[in-house]
């Protein structure tokens, strides 16, 4: 039996609801419909009163989750699309993210953000907002790239005492499959070496890990061996694993699907240059989506985000340096 | 009685200063708790300043119509010791200006530095990230732009940490050079320079002995075309190394790499440089065949067009600096060779003949060996030289 | 505005007892004393940042505070000193937070009105108006999950705060969930300097209750008697399963937006109207009219309040202030995450 990335997210929520009575899920169309993407399929029936349809009020959804968390609950909020979380950004960054700092009271909420695009999704159903949320102190921002991580990291997100922005990638929902879900996974603040290689380190996360791996396959035929580090969690991120990889390869390329300005890529590069300047044999490079809104038409969309071809070309240039 | 300062309060979020409009009490007045004593004006409003406690108004240091920054002392109130203790007023007052004080910034900067250090401790990071050996990417880029090898920047005196050459040091050096006459170096010169630079990274040692050339001169007359002394030496070296191949081994990392075949180079001077054609598997080639091959190599070396078989990397070379009239030299082996042998100028010298009991003239020259002292020691190189002397003493065996 | 004030629409108003009235009055008096001291300390340069006072709003705030019971949830806003004290805030905490003591719950990380003890049901507001309503609603959601059927939640907002999207989203959501939430809208006529006429176009904010499908109540915020009656009724309705209650109280802000603001923009004639009455004076008169207190007793209460405040100020000034060297500089609660971040 195979399990998709989307099913893993559903399974994780089912397990959380089953194992922990503090957990409930709140979001638009998640009850009878089972969510716009079916990430909560049948959960409302299975756990009556604990999987609740919300009015179209993202601000109030998050605000109420904060209040419930203060009272000891572990709410999961499903945003229908990551893009709509912006309506709740005040609650997320000013209320939830600051609560522990201000009051010594933890805010264990999980906000699920169906992120990234599919062909034809357009500017308001395709955004990748991990860089935005990473900017604000107090948030943990997870970006699982595998079915296994989608499962164990979502369970970990519910357990963590801090507000977690869980960026699940819509492109991976039904394209990634695994055979069996793991019991445990790496802790979220530990990166994973998705592929070993001696020539160049690619740091990626979420769907971009798969683009990086595809590029690595191609480059292998050209005798370039790429090491791919899957960050898994972009805030905080595992600088130690990244530096260890750069120490081996001396070349760094960061790939992220969010926009370039002030993003995860810039932060990873800044940290590597600050702490590991002497490890580098070439200037670190990054590839982001283009600095425009996400285009609707598939032909534009395919070029807007980083692809394995663009990644491979950047690696070749890095090796020539 | 303790004097407690009256402070200009922070009168609004973005307010940095205020102007004193009026003193509403007189010096010497008894001031009650929470009593307003000074009226001040900001760009937002007119407001009143109170004192930290009750007491006798000691003095005003502020003047009417003057503007004072937030946190300034505007005057003093004489408080009872009891009030000072009760309200903890002996501590310096909390003033807004303290936020911008240098001490706070310095403290946070220190914290950042120490945090960075602790990270470095947790990771395996190559040492020597600064200091004399360190060249910044910018200096390296500049060196590359000018075609200067990074090692050659060592001639520049450095003013950075541990004598590091900064870009400014380098530019000053280049500016000085630009005032001198110069010309473009030939590709041959650059190739030799590169080769010698790479070779010089090793500890090289040289030792030498005098040998008699008489047996060689006698023997070469028996062969047509007759081989030169350098070919005798090369052949003797080849035989000796086939017996002691570890003498020509190379040290790479923690490995001793042994030669696969006994390929010996013979240095040939050409215009603006040296070319070293290689005799492959020289231990297995008869001496008689060498002069013909050497002639061919010589011709193509002068044309700087060596045949493929002569271009393979040698395991050792010989150089006949005697042809220049030089008696003694310390030649440098090529970067991929562990040793080079040299032959000096041959001349008649008095030699004590034990049997005759007198000095006799004898044709002699100096034989030198320069070697990578990491790989072989004096004893080993001495034994190698002895064996070669033995072979050259009986050239018919070559 | 006062002419349009509505009387409570339904239910029997339980009479206000002397005990309850005196209780509320003393919280009002203590709050007024605290705030006067805060203003004085601010003018002496002892408090960083701003000081925001609730002068003129003590009656509504105190009445709401005493209607809440232990186990209830309270999300006060900036002019709720009386309600905070009545709900159980200790005096020294008020001054600790204002001074920025390391011993305060916020450890000098946030100041003045941004204080609370959320695990004790006493929420710490952020500056973004309206955003606390859904938080209090969410706490009630949690209570429902946990089987608590008795607790209610209350939060306050001003006339300006009703214009936010957060206000709308939260009340609508609370109505959908039928939560025992009391939202008290204190219309003090000005949002900073903006008058009602530039804030909303309905004739009375209480009309909005109908639109949300919640019960609406109006009261005269200058009259403690009425505040107690109406808020007693509203909290009772919420407690007995009638869903969210929206109470609109009218009064006049008798101070600037903060102590840095001289309120020169306010319509001076308003202070001559019924709205401009000082609720504390009205309450004093009422106590004497009803013979619930004479001027000797009142003076005694005043003296007592002043003494409590002076002692709290003295004690708070002995506590260590926030210190960069003692600060963790880490915003995470999860120990593993915090230690991973601190290594950097």
mmCIF file of C-alpha atoms in Angstrom, chain B residues 69-185:
data_model
loop_
_atom_site.group_PDB
_atom_site.id
_atom_site.type_symbol
_atom_site.label_atom_id
_atom_site.label_comp_id
_atom_site.label_asym_id
_atom_site.label_seq_id
_atom_site.Cartn_x
_atom_site.Cartn_y
_atom_site.Cartn_z
ATOM 1 C CA UNK B 69 17.195 66.213 26.051
ATOM 2 C CA UNK B 70 15.161 63.467 27.689
ATOM 3 C CA UNK B 71 17.011 62.191 30.740
ATOM 4 C CA UNK B 72 18.742 65.506 31.528
ATOM 5 C CA UNK B 73 18.935 66.695 35.095
ATOM 6 C CA UNK B 74 16.740 69.775 35.523
ATOM 7 C CA UNK B 75 17.372 70.379 39.210
ATOM 8 C CA UNK B 76 17.638 68.687 42.585
ATOM 9 C CA UNK B 77 15.333 67.964 45.437
ATOM 10 C CA UNK B 78 16.580 67.360 48.955
ATOM 11 C CA UNK B 79 14.921 64.189 50.157
ATOM 12 C CA UNK B 80 14.825 62.598 53.565
ATOM 13 C CA UNK B 81 17.104 59.613 54.050
ATOM 14 C CA UNK B 82 14.006 57.627 54.895
ATOM 15 C CA UNK B 83 12.345 58.425 51.531
ATOM 16 C CA UNK B 84 15.534 57.632 49.646
ATOM 17 C CA UNK B 85 15.676 54.243 51.299
ATOM 18 C CA UNK B 86 11.945 53.572 50.966
ATOM 19 C CA UNK B 87 11.800 54.482 47.254
ATOM 20 C CA UNK B 88 15.263 53.148 46.428
ATOM 21 C CA UNK B 89 16.347 56.519 45.003
ATOM 22 C CA UNK B 90 20.054 56.097 45.709
ATOM 23 C CA UNK B 91 20.327 54.046 42.514
ATOM 24 C CA UNK B 92 21.001 56.130 39.423
ATOM 25 C CA UNK B 93 17.643 57.119 37.955
ATOM 26 C CA UNK B 94 16.254 55.264 34.979
ATOM 27 C CA UNK B 95 16.761 57.707 32.154
ATOM 28 C CA UNK B 96 15.658 57.282 28.604
ATOM 29 C CA UNK B 97 19.032 58.326 27.266
ATOM 30 C CA UNK B 98 20.568 55.220 28.812
ATOM 31 C CA UNK B 99 18.978 53.215 26.013
ATOM 32 C CA UNK B 100 21.286 54.791 23.526
ATOM 33 C CA UNK B 101 24.373 54.587 25.697
ATOM 34 C CA UNK B 102 27.521 52.966 24.327
ATOM 35 C CA UNK B 103 27.723 50.407 27.138
ATOM 36 C CA UNK B 104 24.608 48.599 26.030
ATOM 37 C CA UNK B 105 25.722 48.386 22.417
ATOM 38 C CA UNK B 106 29.157 47.190 23.413
ATOM 39 C CA UNK B 107 27.627 44.487 25.574
ATOM 40 C CA UNK B 108 25.508 43.094 22.786
ATOM 41 C CA UNK B 109 28.414 43.201 20.322
ATOM 42 C CA UNK B 110 30.503 41.140 22.729
ATOM 43 C CA UNK B 111 27.767 38.596 23.055
ATOM 44 C CA UNK B 112 27.608 38.170 19.307
ATOM 45 C CA UNK B 113 31.336 37.581 19.088
ATOM 46 C CA UNK B 114 31.427 35.001 21.832
ATOM 47 C CA UNK B 115 28.449 33.198 20.337
ATOM 48 C CA UNK B 116 30.322 32.932 17.029
ATOM 49 C CA UNK B 117 33.383 31.536 18.742
ATOM 50 C CA UNK B 118 31.436 28.796 20.435
ATOM 51 C CA UNK B 119 30.121 27.678 17.072
ATOM 52 C CA UNK B 120 33.609 27.432 15.638
ATOM 53 C CA UNK B 121 34.562 25.243 18.581
ATOM 54 C CA UNK B 122 31.846 22.770 17.764
ATOM 55 C CA UNK B 123 32.882 22.246 14.172
ATOM 56 C CA UNK B 124 35.823 20.860 12.352
ATOM 57 C CA UNK B 125 37.104 23.872 10.520
ATOM 58 C CA UNK B 126 40.526 24.081 8.817
ATOM 59 C CA UNK B 127 42.939 26.197 10.785
ATOM 60 C CA UNK B 128 44.677 29.273 9.423
ATOM 61 C CA UNK B 129 41.734 31.314 8.331
ATOM 62 C CA UNK B 130 43.744 34.471 8.858
ATOM 63 C CA UNK B 131 47.398 35.401 9.058
ATOM 64 C CA UNK B 132 50.284 35.443 6.662
ATOM 65 C CA UNK B 133 49.177 32.538 4.512
ATOM 66 C CA UNK B 134 45.710 33.886 4.086
ATOM 67 C CA UNK B 135 44.833 35.655 0.899
ATOM 68 C CA UNK B 136 41.435 37.239 0.627
ATOM 69 C CA UNK B 137 39.235 36.403 -2.336
ATOM 70 C CA UNK B 138 39.766 39.956 -3.478
ATOM 71 C CA UNK B 139 43.555 39.685 -3.428
ATOM 72 C CA UNK B 140 43.348 36.328 -5.187
ATOM 73 C CA UNK B 141 41.080 37.767 -7.834
ATOM 74 C CA UNK B 142 43.511 40.634 -8.359
ATOM 75 C CA UNK B 143 46.474 38.244 -8.576
ATOM 76 C CA UNK B 144 44.583 36.188 -11.116
ATOM 77 C CA UNK B 145 43.755 39.288 -13.122
ATOM 78 C CA UNK B 146 47.451 40.163 -13.306
ATOM 79 C CA UNK B 147 48.515 36.551 -13.946
ATOM 80 C CA UNK B 148 50.488 36.419 -10.717
ATOM 81 C CA UNK B 149 50.728 33.132 -8.905
ATOM 82 C CA UNK B 150 49.431 33.345 -5.306
ATOM 83 C CA UNK B 151 52.784 32.070 -3.999
ATOM 84 C CA UNK B 152 54.558 34.942 -5.705
ATOM 85 C CA UNK B 153 52.614 37.415 -3.564
ATOM 86 C CA UNK B 154 54.928 36.288 -0.751
ATOM 87 C CA UNK B 155 57.500 38.852 -1.962
ATOM 88 C CA UNK B 156 55.067 41.605 -0.942
ATOM 89 C CA UNK B 157 55.583 42.825 2.615
ATOM 90 C CA UNK B 158 52.204 42.470 4.399
ATOM 91 C CA UNK B 159 50.729 44.907 6.896
ATOM 92 C CA UNK B 160 47.730 42.776 7.900
ATOM 93 C CA UNK B 161 47.280 40.380 10.817
ATOM 94 C CA UNK B 162 50.379 38.148 11.152
ATOM 95 C CA UNK B 163 51.914 39.849 8.145
ATOM 96 C CA UNK B 164 48.994 39.148 5.858
ATOM 97 C CA UNK B 165 49.242 40.891 2.496
ATOM 98 C CA UNK B 166 46.230 43.141 2.131
ATOM 99 C CA UNK B 167 44.960 44.399 -1.176
ATOM 100 C CA UNK B 168 46.383 47.818 -0.342
ATOM 101 C CA UNK B 169 49.839 46.325 0.318
ATOM 102 C CA UNK B 170 49.647 44.554 -2.974
ATOM 103 C CA UNK B 171 48.524 47.550 -5.002
ATOM 104 C CA UNK B 172 51.359 49.628 -3.536
ATOM 105 C CA UNK B 173 53.847 46.941 -4.552
ATOM 106 C CA UNK B 174 52.451 46.761 -8.083
ATOM 107 C CA UNK B 175 52.560 50.533 -8.401
ATOM 108 C CA UNK B 176 56.284 50.440 -7.507
ATOM 109 C CA UNK B 177 56.935 47.736 -10.105
ATOM 110 C CA UNK B 178 55.142 49.690 -12.809
ATOM 111 C CA UNK B 179 57.854 52.334 -12.676
ATOM 112 C CA UNK B 180 60.518 49.803 -13.740
ATOM 113 C CA UNK B 181 61.207 48.593 -17.322
ATOM 114 C CA UNK B 182 59.512 45.275 -18.091
ATOM 115 C CA UNK B 183 58.691 42.924 -20.955
ATOM 116 C CA UNK B 184 56.399 39.971 -21.466
ATOM 117 C CA UNK B 185 57.815 36.620 -20.314
#
